[in-house]
Short mmCIF file of C-alpha atoms and ligand atoms in Angstrom, two decimals:
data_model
loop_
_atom_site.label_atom_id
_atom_site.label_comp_id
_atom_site.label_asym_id
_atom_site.label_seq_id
_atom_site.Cartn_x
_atom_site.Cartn_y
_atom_site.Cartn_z
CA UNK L 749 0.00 0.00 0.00
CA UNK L 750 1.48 3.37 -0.71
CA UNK L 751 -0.85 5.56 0.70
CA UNK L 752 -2.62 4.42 3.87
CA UNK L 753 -5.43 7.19 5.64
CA UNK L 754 -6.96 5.66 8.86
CA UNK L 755 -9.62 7.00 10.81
CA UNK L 756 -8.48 10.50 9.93
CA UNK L 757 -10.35 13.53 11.74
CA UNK L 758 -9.63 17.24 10.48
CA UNK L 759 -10.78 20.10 9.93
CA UNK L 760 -10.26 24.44 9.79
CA UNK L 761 -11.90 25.31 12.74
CA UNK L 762 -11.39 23.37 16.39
CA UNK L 763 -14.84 22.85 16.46
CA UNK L 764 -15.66 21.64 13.44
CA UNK L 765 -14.70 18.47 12.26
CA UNK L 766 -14.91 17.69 8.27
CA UNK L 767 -13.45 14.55 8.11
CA UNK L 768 -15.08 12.47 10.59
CA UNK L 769 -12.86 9.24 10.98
CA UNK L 770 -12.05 8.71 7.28
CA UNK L 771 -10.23 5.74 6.06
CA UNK L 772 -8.79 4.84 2.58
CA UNK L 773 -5.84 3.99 0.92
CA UNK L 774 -3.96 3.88 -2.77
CA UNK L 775 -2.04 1.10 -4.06
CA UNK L 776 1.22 1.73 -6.02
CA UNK L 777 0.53 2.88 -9.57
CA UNK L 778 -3.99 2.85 -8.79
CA UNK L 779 -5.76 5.69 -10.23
CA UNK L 780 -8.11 6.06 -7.29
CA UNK L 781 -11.19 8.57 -8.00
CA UNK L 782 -12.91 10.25 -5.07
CA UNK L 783 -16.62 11.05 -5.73
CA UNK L 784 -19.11 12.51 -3.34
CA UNK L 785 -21.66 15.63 -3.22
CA UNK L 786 -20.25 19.10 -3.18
CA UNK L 787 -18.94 19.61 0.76
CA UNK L 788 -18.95 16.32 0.92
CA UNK L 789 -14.42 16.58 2.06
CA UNK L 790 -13.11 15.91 -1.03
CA UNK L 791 -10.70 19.08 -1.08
CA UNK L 792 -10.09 18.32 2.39
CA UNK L 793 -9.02 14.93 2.00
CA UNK L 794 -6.48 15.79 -0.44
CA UNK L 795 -5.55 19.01 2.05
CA UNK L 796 -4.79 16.48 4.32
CA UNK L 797 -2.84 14.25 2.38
CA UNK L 798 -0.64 17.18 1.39
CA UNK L 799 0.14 19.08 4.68
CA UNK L 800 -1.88 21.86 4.25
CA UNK L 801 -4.03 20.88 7.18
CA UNK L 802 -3.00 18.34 10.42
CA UNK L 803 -5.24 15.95 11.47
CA UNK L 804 -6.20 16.09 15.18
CA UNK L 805 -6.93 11.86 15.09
CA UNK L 806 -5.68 9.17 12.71
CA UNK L 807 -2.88 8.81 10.60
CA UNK L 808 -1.76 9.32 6.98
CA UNK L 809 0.92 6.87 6.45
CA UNK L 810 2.85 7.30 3.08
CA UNK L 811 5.35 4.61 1.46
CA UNK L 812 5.38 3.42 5.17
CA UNK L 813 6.28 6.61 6.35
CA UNK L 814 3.84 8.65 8.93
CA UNK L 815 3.11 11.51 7.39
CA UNK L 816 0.25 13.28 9.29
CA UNK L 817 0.73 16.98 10.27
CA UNK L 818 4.15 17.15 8.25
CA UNK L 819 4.53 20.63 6.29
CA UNK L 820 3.45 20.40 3.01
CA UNK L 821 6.94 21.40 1.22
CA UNK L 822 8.13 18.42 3.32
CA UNK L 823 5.13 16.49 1.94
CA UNK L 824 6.31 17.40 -1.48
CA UNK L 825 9.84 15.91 -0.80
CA UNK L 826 8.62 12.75 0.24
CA UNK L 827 6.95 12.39 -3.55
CA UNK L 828 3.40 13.61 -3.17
CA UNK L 829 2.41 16.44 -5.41
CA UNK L 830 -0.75 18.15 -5.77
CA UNK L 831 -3.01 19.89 -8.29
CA UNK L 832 -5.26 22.06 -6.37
CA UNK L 833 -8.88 22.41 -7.44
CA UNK L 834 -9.38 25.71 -9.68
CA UNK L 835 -6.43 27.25 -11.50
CA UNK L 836 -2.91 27.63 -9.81
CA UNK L 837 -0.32 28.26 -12.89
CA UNK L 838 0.76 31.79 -12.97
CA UNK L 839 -0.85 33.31 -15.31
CA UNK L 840 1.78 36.44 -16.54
CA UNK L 841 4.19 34.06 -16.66
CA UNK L 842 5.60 32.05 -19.87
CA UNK L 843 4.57 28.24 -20.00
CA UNK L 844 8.54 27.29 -19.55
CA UNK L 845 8.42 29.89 -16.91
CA UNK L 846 5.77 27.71 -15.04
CA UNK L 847 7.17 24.63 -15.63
CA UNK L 848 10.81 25.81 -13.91
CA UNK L 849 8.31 27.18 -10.86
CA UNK L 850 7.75 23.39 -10.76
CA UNK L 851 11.54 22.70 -9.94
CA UNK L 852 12.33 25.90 -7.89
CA UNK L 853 13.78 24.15 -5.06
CA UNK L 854 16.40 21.73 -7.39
CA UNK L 855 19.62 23.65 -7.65
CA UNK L 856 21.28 21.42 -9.70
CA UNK L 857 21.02 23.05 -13.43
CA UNK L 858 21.03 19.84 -15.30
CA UNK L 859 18.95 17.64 -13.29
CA UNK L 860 16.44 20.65 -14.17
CA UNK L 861 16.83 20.28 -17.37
CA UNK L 862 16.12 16.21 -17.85
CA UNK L 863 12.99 16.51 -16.23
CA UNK L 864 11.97 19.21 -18.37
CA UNK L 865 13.08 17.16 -21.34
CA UNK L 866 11.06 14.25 -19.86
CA UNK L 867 7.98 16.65 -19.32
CA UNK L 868 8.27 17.83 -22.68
CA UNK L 869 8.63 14.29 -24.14
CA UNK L 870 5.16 13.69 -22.40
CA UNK L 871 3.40 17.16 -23.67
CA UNK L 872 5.39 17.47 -26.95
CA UNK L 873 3.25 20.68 -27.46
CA UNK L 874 4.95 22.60 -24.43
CA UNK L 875 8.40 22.78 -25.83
CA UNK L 876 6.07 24.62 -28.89
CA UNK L 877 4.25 27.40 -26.97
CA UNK L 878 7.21 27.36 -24.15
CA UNK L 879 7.28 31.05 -24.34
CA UNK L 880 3.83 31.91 -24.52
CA UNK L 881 1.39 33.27 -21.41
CA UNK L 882 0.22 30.59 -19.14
CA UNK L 883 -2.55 33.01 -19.21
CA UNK L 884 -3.42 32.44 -22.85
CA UNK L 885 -3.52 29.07 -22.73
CA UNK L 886 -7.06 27.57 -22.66
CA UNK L 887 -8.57 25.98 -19.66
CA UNK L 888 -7.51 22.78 -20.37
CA UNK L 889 -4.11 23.67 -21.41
CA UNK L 890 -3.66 25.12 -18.38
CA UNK L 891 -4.49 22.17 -16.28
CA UNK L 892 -1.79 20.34 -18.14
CA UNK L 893 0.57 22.85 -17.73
CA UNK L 894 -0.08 22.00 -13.88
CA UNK L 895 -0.07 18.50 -14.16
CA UNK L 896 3.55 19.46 -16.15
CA UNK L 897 4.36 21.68 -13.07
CA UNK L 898 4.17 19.10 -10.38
CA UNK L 899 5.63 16.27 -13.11
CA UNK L 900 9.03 18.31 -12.46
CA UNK L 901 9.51 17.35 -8.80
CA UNK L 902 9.27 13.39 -9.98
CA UNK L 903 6.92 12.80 -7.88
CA UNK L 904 5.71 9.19 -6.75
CA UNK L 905 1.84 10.21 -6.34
CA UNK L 906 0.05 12.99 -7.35
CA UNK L 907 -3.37 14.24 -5.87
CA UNK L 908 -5.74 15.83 -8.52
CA UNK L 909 -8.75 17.77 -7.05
CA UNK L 910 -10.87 18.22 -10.29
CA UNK L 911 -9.01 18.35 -12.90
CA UNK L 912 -12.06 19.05 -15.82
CA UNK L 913 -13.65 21.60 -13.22
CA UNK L 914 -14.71 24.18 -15.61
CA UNK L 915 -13.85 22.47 -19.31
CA UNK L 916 -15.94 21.45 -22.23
CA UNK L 917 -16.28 18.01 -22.80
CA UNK L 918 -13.61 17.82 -25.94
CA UNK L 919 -11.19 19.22 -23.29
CA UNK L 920 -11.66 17.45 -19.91
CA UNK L 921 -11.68 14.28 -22.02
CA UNK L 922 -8.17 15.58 -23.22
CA UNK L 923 -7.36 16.10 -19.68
CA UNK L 924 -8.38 12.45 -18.75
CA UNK L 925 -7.18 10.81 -21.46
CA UNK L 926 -3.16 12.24 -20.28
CA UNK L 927 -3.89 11.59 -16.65
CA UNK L 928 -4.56 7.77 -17.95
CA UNK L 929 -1.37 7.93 -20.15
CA UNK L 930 0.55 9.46 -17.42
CA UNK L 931 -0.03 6.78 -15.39
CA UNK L 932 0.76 3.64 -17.64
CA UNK L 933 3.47 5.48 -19.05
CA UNK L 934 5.49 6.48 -15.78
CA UNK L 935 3.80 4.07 -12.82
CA UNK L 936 3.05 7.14 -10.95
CA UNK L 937 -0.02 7.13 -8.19
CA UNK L 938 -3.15 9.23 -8.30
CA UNK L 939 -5.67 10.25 -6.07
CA UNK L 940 -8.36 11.94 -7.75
CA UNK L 941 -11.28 14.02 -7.01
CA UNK L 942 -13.67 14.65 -9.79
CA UNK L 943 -17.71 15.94 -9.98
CA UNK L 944 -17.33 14.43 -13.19
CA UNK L 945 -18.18 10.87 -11.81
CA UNK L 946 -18.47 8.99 -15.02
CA UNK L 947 -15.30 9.94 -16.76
CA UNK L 948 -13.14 10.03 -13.61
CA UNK L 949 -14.44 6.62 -12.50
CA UNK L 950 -14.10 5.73 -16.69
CA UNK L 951 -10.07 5.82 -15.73
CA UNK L 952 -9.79 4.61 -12.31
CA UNK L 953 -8.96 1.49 -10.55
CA UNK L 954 -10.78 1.84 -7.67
CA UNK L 955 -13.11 4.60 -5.95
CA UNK L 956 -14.81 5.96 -3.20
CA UNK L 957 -17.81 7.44 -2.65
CA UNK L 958 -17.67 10.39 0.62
CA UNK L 959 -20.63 11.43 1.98
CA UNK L 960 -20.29 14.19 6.04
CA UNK L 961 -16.60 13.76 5.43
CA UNK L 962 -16.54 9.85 5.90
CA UNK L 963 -16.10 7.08 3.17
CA UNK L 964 -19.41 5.63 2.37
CA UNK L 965 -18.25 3.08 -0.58
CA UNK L 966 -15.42 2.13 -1.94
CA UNK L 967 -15.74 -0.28 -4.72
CA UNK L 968 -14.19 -1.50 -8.23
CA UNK L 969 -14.63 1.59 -10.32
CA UNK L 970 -16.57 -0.55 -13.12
CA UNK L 971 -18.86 -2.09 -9.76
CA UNK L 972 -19.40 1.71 -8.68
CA UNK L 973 -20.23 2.93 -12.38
CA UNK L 974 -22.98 0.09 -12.34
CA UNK L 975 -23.78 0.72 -8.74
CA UNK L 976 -27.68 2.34 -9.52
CA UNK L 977 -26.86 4.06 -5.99
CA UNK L 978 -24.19 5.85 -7.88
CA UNK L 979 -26.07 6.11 -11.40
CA UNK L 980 -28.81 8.43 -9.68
CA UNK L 981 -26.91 10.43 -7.70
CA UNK L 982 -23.43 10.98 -9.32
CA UNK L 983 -23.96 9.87 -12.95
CA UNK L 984 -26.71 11.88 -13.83
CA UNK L 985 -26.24 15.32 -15.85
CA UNK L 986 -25.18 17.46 -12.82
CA UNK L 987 -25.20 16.63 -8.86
CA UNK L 988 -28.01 16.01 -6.69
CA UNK L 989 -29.19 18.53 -4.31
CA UNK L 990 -31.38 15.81 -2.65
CA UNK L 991 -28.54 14.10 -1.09
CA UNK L 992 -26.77 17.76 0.57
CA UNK L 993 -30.61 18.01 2.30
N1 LIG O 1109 -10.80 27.28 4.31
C1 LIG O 1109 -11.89 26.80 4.92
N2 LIG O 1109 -12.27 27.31 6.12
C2 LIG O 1109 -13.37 26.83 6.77
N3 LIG O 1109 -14.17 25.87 6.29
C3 LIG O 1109 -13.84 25.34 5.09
C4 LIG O 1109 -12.70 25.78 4.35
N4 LIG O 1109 -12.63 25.08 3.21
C5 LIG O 1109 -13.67 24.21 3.22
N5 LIG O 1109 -14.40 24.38 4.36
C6 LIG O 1109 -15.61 23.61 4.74
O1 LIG O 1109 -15.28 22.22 4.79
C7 LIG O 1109 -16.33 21.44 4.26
C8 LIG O 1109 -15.75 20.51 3.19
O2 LIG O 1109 -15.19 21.32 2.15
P1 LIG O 1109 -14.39 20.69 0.92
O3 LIG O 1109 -13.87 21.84 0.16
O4 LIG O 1109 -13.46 19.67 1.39
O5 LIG O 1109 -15.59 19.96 0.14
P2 LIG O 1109 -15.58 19.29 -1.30
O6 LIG O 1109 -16.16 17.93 -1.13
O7 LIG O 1109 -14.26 19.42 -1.93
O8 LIG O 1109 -16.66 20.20 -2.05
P3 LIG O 1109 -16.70 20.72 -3.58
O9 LIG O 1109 -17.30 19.59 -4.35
O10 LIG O 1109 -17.63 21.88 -3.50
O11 LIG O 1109 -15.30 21.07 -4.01
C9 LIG O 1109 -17.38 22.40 3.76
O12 LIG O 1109 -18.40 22.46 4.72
C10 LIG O 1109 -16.66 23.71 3.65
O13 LIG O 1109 -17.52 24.78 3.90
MG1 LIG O 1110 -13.54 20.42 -3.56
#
């Protein structure tokens, strides 16, 4: 198991808890999708994986490692990256620009330099619009461009909180299609939020269904995809206000 959560409690404010004893956990190289209604923890379980909030109960173990409360540069060191929901590439600067934000704390020149060669062999089109605005990119563009970003550190797992928030169909399926490609190309881990239920699931391994900040399925991804639980509540057009009632 790479990435173990167990009965993980955390929050923003001391008396609130939003995860409420969670539990989960990746296996090397999974594509694990995390589904569940808006408020549901999703961000936060990815928050929590990544440092930027300490849980007050439980444990996130990583590659064996207990990782719970650890600063999330530290985090980053240790081989998790992640992809915040919403856009974080910086949008005045160039795409190369970006990309060498990515590797910021690497001082050695040429190690720089082969992982950008081995990010560009992935996204071919970056070494083309290298110079241009990250700003000018299109949405989906500039989620690869992130996905590039946190490629640079190497890491072993990378947590993706929406990644085809906010793109047409064309484009988020663009966006899955490389997260897919990513992963049977390079063995790396992901943990994956997505509203998009049927196209994140349509790539995973495994996933899990949160509901009040706790796991309330976890399941094959085909068995939750045929799961008519699922179907009506997650797999329709948009999400279901009945189940935030
Ligand atoms: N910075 C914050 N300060 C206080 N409360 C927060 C903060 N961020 C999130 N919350 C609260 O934590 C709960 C879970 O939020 P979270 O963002 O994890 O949900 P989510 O499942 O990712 O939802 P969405 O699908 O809308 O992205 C919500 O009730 C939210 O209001
Ligand atoms: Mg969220």
């Amino acid at each position: 198991m790479l990435l173990q959560l167990q009965n993980v409690v955390a929050g923003y404010l001391k008396t609130v808890d939003v995860l409420q004893g969670l539990s989960l956990q990746v296996e090397e190289a999974e594509i694990v999708c995390l589904i569940g209604p808006n408020g549901a923890g999703k961000s936060t379980v990815l928050r929590t994986i990544s440092g930027l909030l300490t849980p007050s109960k439980g444990s996130v173990v990583f590659d064996g490692q207990d990782i719970s409360g650890v600063r999330p540069d530290l985090v980053l060191q240790h081989g998790v990256a992640h992809v915040p929901q919403g856009h974080s590439s910086f949008p005045e600067m160039s795409l190369l620009e970006n990309l060498l934000m990515g590797a910021y704390t690497v001082s050695d020149k040429a190690l720089v330099n082969r992982r950008l060669e081995a990010v560009y062999e992935l996204f071919p089109w970056f070494r083309d619009r290298a110079k241009q605005r990250a700003g000018n990119l299109s949405g989906g563009q500039q989620k690869l461009l992130e996905i590039g970003r946190a490629l640079m550190l190497e890491p072993r797992m990378m947590l993706l909180d929406e990644p085809s928030l906010g793109l047409d169909p064309k484009k988020s399926h663009t966006v899955f299609d490389t997260i897919s490609r990513l992963r049977d190309e390079t063995g790396i881990t992901v943990l994956m939020v997505e509203q998009n239920a049927r196209s994140g699931l349509g790539i995973s391994d495994r996933g899990y269904v949160l509901e009040l900040g706790r796991e309330r399925l976890e399941r094959s991804a085909s068995e939750l995809l045929d799961d008519p639980r699922v179907a009506q509540l997650y797999l329709g057009g948009g999400i279901d206000d009945t189940l935030q009632a």
